[in-house]
Coordinates of C-alpha atoms and ligand atoms in Angstrom, one line a residue:
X1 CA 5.0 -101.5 -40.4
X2 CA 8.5 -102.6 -40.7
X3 CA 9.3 -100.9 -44.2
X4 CA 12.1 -104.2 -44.9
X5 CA 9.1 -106.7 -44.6
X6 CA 11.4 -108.6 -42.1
X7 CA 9.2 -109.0 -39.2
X8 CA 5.5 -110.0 -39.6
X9 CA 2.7 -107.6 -40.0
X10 CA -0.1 -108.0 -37.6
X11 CA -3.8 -108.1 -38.7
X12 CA -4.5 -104.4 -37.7
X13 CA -6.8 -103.9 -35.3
X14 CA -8.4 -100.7 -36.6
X15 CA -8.1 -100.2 -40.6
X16 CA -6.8 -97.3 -42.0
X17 CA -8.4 -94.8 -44.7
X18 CA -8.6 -95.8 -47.8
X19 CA -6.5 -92.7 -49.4
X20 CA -3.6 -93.4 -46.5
X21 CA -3.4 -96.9 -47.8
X22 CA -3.7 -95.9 -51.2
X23 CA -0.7 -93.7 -50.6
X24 CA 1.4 -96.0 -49.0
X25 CA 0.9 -98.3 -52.2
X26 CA 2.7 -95.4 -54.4
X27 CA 5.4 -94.9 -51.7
X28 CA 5.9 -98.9 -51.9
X29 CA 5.9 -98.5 -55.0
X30 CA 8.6 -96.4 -55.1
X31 CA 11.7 -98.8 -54.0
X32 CA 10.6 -101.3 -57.5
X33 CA 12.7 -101.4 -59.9
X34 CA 12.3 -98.7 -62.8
X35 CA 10.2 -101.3 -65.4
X36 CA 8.5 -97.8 -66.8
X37 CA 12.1 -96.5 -68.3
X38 CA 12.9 -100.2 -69.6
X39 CA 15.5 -100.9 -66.6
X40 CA 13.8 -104.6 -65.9
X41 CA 14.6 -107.0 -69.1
X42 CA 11.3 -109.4 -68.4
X43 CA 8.5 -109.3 -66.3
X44 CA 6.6 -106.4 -68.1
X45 CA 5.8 -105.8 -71.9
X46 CA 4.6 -102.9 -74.1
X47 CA 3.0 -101.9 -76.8
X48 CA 1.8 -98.7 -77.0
X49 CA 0.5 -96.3 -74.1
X50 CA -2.6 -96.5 -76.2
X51 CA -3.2 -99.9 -76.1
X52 CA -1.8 -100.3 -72.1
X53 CA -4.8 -98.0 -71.1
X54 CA -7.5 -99.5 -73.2
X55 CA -6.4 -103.2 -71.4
X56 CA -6.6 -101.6 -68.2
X57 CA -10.3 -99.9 -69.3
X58 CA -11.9 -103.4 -70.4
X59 CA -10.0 -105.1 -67.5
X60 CA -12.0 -102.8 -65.1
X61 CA -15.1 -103.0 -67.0
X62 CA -15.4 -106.7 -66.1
X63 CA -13.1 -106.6 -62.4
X64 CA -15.8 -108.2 -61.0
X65 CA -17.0 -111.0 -62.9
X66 CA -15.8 -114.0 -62.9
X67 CA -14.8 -115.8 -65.8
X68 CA -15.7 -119.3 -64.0
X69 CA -19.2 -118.5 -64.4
X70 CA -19.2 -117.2 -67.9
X71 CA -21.2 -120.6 -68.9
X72 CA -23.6 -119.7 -66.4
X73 CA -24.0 -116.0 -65.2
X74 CA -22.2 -114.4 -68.1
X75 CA -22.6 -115.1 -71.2
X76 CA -20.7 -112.4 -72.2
X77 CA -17.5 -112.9 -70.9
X78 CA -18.4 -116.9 -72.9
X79 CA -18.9 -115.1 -76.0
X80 CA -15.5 -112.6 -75.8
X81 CA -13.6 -115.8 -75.0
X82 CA -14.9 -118.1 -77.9
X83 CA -13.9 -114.5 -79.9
X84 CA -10.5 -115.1 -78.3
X85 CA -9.8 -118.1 -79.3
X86 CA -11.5 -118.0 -82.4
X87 CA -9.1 -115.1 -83.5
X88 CA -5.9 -117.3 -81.8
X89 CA -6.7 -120.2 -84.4
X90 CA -7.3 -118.2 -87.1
X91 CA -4.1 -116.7 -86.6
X92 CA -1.9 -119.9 -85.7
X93 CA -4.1 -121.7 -89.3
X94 CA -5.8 -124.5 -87.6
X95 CA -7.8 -126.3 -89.3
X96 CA -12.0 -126.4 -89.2
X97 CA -12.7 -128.1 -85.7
X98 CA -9.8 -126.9 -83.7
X99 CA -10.6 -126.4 -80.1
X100 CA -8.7 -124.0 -77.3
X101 CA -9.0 -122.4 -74.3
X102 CA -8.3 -119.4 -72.1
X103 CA -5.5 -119.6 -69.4
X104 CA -4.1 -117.8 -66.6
X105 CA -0.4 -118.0 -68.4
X106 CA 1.8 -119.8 -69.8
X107 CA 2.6 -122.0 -67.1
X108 CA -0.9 -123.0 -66.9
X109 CA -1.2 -123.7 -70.2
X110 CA 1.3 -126.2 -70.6
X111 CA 0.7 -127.8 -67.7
X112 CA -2.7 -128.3 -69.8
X113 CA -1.6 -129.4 -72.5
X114 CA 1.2 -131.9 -71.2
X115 CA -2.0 -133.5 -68.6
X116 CA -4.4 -133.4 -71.9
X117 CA -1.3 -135.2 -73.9
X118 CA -1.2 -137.5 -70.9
X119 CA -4.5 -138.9 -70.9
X120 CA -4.6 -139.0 -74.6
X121 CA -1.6 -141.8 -74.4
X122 CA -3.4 -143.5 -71.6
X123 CA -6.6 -143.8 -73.6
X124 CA -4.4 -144.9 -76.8
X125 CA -2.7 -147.1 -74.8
X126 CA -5.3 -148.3 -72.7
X127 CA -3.3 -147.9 -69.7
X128 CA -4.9 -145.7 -67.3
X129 CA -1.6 -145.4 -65.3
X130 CA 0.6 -145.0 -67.8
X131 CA 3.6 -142.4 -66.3
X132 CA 5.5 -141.0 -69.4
X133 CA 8.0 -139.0 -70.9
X134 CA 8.6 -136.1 -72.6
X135 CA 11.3 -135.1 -75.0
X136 CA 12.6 -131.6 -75.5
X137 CA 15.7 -129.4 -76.1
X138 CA 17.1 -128.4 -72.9
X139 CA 16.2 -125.0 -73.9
X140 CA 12.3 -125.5 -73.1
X141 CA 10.7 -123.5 -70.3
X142 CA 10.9 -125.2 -66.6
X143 CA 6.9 -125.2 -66.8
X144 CA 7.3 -128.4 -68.2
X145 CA 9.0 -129.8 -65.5
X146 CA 6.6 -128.5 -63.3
X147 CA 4.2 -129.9 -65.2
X148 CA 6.5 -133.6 -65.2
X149 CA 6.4 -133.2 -61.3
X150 CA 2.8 -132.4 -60.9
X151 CA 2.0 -135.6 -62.8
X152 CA 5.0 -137.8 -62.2
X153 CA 6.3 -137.6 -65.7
X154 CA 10.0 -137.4 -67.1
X155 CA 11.4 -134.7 -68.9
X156 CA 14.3 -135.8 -71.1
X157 CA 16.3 -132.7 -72.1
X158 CA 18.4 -133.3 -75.2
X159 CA 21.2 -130.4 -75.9
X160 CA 20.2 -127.7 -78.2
X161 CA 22.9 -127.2 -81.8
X162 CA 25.8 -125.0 -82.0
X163 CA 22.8 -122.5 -82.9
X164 CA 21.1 -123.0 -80.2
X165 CA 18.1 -124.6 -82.0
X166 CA 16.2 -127.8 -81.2
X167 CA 18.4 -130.9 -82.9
X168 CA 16.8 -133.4 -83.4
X169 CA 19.0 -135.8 -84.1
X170 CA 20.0 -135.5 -80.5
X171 CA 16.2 -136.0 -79.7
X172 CA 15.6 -139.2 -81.6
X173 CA 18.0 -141.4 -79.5
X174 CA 16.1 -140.1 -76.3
X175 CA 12.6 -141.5 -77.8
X176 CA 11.1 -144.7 -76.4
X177 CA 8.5 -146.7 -75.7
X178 CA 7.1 -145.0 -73.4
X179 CA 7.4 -141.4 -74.9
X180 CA 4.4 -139.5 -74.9
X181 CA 5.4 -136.0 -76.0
X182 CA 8.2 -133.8 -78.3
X183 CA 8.7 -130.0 -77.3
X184 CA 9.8 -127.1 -79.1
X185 CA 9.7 -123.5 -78.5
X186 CA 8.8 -120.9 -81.4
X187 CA 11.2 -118.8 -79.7
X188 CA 12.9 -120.6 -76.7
X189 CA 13.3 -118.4 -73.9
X190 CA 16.8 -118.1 -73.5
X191 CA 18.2 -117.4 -77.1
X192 CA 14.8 -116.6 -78.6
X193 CA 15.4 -118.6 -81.4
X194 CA 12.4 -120.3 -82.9
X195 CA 13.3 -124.5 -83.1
X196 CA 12.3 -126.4 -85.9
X197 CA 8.9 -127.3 -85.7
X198 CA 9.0 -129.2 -89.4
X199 CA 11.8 -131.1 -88.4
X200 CA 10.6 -131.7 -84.8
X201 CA 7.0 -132.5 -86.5
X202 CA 8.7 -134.9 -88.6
X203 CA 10.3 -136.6 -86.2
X204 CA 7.1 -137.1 -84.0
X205 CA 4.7 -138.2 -87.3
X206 CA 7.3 -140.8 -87.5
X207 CA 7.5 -142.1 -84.0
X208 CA 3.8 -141.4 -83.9
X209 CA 4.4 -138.5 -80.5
X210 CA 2.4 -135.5 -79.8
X211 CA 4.3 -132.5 -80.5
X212 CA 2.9 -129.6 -78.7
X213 CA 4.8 -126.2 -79.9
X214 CA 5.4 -123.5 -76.8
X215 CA 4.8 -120.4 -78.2
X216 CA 4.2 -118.2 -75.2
X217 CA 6.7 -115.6 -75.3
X218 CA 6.2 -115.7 -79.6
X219 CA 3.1 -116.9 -80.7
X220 CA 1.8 -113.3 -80.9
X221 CA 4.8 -111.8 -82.7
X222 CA 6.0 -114.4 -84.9
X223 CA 3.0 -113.9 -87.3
X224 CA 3.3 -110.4 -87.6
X225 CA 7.3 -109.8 -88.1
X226 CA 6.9 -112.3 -90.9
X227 CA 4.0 -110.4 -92.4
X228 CA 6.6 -107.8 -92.2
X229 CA 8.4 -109.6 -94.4
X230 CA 11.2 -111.1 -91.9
X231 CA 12.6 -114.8 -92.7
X232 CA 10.6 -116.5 -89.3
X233 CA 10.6 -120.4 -89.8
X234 CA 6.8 -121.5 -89.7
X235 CA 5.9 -122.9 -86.7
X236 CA 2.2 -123.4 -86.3
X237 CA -1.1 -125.5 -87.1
X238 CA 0.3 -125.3 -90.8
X239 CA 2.8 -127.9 -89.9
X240 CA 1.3 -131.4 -89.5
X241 CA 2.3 -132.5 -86.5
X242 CA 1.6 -130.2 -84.5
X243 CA -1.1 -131.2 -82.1
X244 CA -1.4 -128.2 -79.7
X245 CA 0.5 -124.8 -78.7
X246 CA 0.8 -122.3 -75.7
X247 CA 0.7 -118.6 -76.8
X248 CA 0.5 -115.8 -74.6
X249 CA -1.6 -113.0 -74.6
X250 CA 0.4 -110.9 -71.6
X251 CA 3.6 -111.2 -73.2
X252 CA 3.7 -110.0 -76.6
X253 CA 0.2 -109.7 -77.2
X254 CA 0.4 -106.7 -75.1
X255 CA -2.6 -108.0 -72.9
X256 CA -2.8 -107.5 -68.9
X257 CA -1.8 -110.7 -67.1
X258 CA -3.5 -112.9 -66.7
X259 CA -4.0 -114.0 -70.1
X260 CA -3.0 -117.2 -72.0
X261 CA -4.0 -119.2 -75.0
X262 CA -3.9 -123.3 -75.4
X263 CA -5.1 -124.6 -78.4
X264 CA -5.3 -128.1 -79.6
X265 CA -6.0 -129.3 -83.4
X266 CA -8.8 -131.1 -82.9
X267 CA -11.8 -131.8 -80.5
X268 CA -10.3 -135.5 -79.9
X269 CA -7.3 -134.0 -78.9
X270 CA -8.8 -131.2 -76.4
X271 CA -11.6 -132.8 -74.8
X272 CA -8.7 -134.4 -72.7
X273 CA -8.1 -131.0 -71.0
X274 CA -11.3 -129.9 -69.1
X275 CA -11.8 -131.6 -65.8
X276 CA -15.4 -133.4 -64.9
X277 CA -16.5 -134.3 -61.2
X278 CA -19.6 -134.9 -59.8
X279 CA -19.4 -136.8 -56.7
X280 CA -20.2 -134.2 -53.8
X281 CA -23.2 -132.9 -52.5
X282 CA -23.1 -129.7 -55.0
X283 CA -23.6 -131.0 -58.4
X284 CA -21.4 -131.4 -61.7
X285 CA -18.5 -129.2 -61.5
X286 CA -16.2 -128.9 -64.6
X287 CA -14.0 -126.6 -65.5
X288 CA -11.6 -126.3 -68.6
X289 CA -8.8 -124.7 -66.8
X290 CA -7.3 -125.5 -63.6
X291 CA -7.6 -122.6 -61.5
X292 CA -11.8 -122.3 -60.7
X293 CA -12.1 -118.6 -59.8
X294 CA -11.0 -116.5 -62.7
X295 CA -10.2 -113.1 -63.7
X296 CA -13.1 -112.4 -66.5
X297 CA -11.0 -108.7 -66.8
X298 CA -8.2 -110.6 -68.1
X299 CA -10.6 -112.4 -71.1
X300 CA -12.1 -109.1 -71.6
X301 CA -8.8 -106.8 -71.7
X302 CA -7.6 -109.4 -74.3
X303 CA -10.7 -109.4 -76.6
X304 CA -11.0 -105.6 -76.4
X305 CA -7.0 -105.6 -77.8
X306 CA -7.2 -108.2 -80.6
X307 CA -10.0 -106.3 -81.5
X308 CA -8.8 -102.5 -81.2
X309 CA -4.9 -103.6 -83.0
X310 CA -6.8 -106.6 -85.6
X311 CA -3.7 -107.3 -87.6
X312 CA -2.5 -104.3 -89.0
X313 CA -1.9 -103.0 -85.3
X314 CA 0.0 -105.8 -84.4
X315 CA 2.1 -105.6 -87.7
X316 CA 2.3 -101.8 -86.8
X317 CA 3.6 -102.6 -83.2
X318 CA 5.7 -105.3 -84.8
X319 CA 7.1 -103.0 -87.1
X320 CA 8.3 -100.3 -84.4
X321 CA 9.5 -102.8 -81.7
X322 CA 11.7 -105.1 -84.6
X323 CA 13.1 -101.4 -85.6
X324 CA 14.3 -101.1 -82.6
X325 CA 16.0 -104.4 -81.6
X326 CA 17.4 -104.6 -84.7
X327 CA 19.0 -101.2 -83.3
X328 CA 19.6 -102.6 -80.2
X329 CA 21.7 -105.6 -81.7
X330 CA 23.7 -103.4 -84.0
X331 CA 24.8 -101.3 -80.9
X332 CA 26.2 -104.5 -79.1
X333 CA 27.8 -105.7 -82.3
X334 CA 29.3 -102.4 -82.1
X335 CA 31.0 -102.6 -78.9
X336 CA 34.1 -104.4 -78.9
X337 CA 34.1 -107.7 -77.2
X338 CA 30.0 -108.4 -77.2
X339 CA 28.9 -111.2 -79.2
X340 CA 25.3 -112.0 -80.3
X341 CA 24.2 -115.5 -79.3
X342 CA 22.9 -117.5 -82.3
X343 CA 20.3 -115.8 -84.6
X344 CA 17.3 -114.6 -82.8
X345 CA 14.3 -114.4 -84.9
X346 CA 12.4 -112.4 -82.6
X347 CA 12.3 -110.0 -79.1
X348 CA 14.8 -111.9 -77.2
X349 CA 18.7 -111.9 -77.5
X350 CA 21.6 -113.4 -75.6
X351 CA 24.7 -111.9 -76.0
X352 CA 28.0 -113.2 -74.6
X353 CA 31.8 -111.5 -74.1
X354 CA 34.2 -114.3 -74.6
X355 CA 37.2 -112.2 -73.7
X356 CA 36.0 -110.8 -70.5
X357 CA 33.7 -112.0 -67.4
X358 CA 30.0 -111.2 -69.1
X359 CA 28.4 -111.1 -65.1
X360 CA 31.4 -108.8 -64.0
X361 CA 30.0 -106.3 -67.0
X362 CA 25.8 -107.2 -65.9
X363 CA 27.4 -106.1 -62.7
X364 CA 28.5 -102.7 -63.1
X365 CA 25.2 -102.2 -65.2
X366 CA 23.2 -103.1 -62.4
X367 CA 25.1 -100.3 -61.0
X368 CA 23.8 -97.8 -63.6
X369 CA 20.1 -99.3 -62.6
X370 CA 19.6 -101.8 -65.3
X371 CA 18.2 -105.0 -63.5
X372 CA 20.4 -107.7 -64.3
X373 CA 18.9 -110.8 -67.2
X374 CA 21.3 -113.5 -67.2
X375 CA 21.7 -116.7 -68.9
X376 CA 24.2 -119.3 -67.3
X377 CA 25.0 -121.4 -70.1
X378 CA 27.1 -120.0 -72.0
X379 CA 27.6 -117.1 -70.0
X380 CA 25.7 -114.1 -70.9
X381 CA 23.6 -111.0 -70.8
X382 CA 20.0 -111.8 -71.7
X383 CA 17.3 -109.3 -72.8
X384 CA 13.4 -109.4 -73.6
X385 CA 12.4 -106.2 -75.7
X386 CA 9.1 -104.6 -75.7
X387 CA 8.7 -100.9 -76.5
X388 CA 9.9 -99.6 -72.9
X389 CA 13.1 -100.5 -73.8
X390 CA 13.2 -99.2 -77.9
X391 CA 12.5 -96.3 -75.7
X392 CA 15.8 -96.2 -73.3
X393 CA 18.0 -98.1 -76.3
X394 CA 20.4 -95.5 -76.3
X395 CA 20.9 -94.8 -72.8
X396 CA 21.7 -98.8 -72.5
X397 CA 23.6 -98.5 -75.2
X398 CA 25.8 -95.8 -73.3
X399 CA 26.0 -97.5 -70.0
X400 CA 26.7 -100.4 -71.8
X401 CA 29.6 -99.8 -73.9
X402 CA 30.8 -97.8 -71.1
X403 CA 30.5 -100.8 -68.8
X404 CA 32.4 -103.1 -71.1
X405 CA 35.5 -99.9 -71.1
X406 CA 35.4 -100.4 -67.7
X407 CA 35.7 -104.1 -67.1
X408 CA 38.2 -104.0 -69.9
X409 CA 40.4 -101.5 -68.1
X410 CA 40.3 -103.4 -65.2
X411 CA 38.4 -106.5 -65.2
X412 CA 36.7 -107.6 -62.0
X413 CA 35.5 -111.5 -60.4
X414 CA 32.1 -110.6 -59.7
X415 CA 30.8 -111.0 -56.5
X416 CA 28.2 -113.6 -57.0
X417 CA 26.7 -114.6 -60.8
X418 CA 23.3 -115.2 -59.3
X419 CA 21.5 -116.3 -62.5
X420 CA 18.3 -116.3 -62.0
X421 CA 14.7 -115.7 -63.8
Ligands
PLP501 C1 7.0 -117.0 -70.1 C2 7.2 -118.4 -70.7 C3 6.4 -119.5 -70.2 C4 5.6 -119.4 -69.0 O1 4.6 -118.4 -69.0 P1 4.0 -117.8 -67.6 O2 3.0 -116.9 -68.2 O3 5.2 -117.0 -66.9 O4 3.5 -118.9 -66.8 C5 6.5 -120.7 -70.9 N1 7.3 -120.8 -72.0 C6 8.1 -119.7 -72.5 C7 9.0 -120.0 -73.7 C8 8.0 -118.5 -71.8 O5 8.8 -117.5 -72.2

């Protein structure tokens, strides 16, 4: 096999034994990039070793199952995911009669939640080809224009403040008639600052919009650094307004992908999502979700979590991993030149270096092995803590002060800012 992956591999005509494949998977392995030691700033999330291995038990424990048939053929994997999202609206405060539902990720679940909000307006409006749009800080995730292009929708992206927080001043004048849904992020991925869902929620009761509230990469932090006692703005079920949210479970709910939550406030609102067919020769066939086919480990591994952690683990986890970015920002403060962007509430921060190229210094730490997080506008470095990295703060620390000397001393154009996710 050509080890580059440039040429095609053949189907092989005779198969191989399973411990030779097996091995090749570890030495493939082996040329990743070093996510263990905290060298990849997103992709991967941690909370504990403890509570990696018990996902990775209950994931096994149902690898076969599928969670398409739960109705069906197992009612067990039904009952873990009503447990689910049972414990996701008691967490987010919905009221009595809220409705969610499992998802792949985050992706999916928006795209759920913008095609639910879709054929809400269309049976409000009783136009069953009504095309909307949406409005949103530009600082939303590009699942919703996914989701705009999978439905032939409009996403209308407004600028984000001088903080980098939804404004929604600058939203209103982008509302019309044929507005259909308001966006904010509780945190947005690239400043992790948490938008302001009253405001936003305000501004949507009054124009009479749906605001749906993407909280995938917080929803299942947020609560538990406020219980901590940090200042986090509310951004939940408690704000009326607020008609449905994305959280996910394999982000910093510490859950093996695939795992998602989308959750609506009431049953009028979600009994837009599932999908109903029944002309073909096989019967009714609905499913909630889009995919059909789905991982029942992934429902399991997240019940068997919520359970093991319950709050107090998650406030315990919460507790270590703010410890540690709060350490994490101090150290850039520290270094000459670095400049936190805005005032992230959360797991997330952007920092900038106004005097010097900020992609020549992400350079030279790619260099040291730290796989580069970037974020175009404005310029700058962009990491996503879990606990791999508490763990290497103060080797990055090193290799980042160190990189900053360097670029100072003599500063470099770097050969490509390839800013990418
Ligand atoms: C990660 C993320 C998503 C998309 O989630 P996937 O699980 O990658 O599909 C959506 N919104 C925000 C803010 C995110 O950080």
């Amino acid at each position: 096999m050509d080890k580059n992956n440039k040429t095609r591999t053949h189907f092989p005509d005779k198969g191989r034994p399973a411990n030779e494949v097996l091995g090749e998977l570890t030495e493939l392995k082996a040329g990743d990039a070093d996510w263990q030691h905290g060298r990849v700033p997103l992709f991967v999330f941690k909370g504990s070793d403890a509570v990696t291995d018990l996902g990775q038990q209950a994931f096994s424990a149902y690898f076969s199952e599928n969670a398409l048939g739960a109705a069906r053929a197992f009612p067990s994997v039904a009952r873990m995911e009503r447990d689910v999202i049972g414990m996701a609206l008691d967490l987010f405060h919905a009221p009595q009669g809220a409705r969610g539902f499992m998802t792949s990720g985050g992706s999916e679940s928006i795209v759920l939640a913008v095609r639910a909000c879709r054929n809400h307006a269309r049976t409000v409006r009783d136009d069953p080809n009504h095309r909307g749009n949406i409005v949103a800080p530009d600082t939303i995730h590009p699942a919703f224009d996914k989701a705009a292009s999978l439905m032939d929708l409009t996403i209308r992206r407004a600028p984000a403040g001088t903080d980098f927080r939804a404004d929604p001043g600058a939203l209103a004048p982008l509302i019309d008639d044929d507005t259909i849904m308001l966006v904010g992020s509780a945190p947005c991925f690239p400043f992790g600052v948490i938008d302001p869902i009253a405001a936003l929620a305000e501004l949507a009761r009054e124009r009479r919009l749906w605001l749906h509230v993407d909280a995938c990469v917080g929803g299942y932090l947020a609560p538990f650094v406020k219980a901590n006692g940090h200042d986090i703005p509310d951004f939940d079920f408690a704000i009326e307004g607020v008609n449905s949210i994305s959280a996910d479970l394999h982000k910093y709910g510490f859950c093996p992908k695939p795992a998602s939550t989308v959750l609506y406030r009431n049953a009028a609102l979600a009994e837009h999502q599932p999908f109903d067919f029944d002309a073909w020769p096989s019967g009714r066939f609905v499913t909630p979700t889009i995919v059909g086919t789905r991982p029942a480990g992934g429902v399991a591994a997240a019940w068997a979590i919520l359970q093991h952690l319950g709050r107090e683990g998650y406030q315990q986890i919460a507790r270590d991993l703010m410890a540690g970015v709060a350490s994490y920002r101090q150290g850039v403060r520290d270094i000459d030149g670095l400049q936190i962007l805005g005032d992230p509430h959360l797991a997330i921060t952007a920092f900038a270096a106004p005097s010097m190229n900020i992609f020549a210094v992400s350079d030279r730490l790619q260099a040291r092995g730290w796989l580069p997080g970037l974020v175009r506008r404005p310029p700058a470095i962009h990491r996503m803590m879990s606990m791999f990295h508490v763990a290497a703060l103060s080797d990055y620390l090193a290799d980042l002060a160190e990189a900053v000397r360097q670029e100072k001393a003599s500063p470099t154009a770097p050969a490509s800012a390839d800013v990418r996710y």
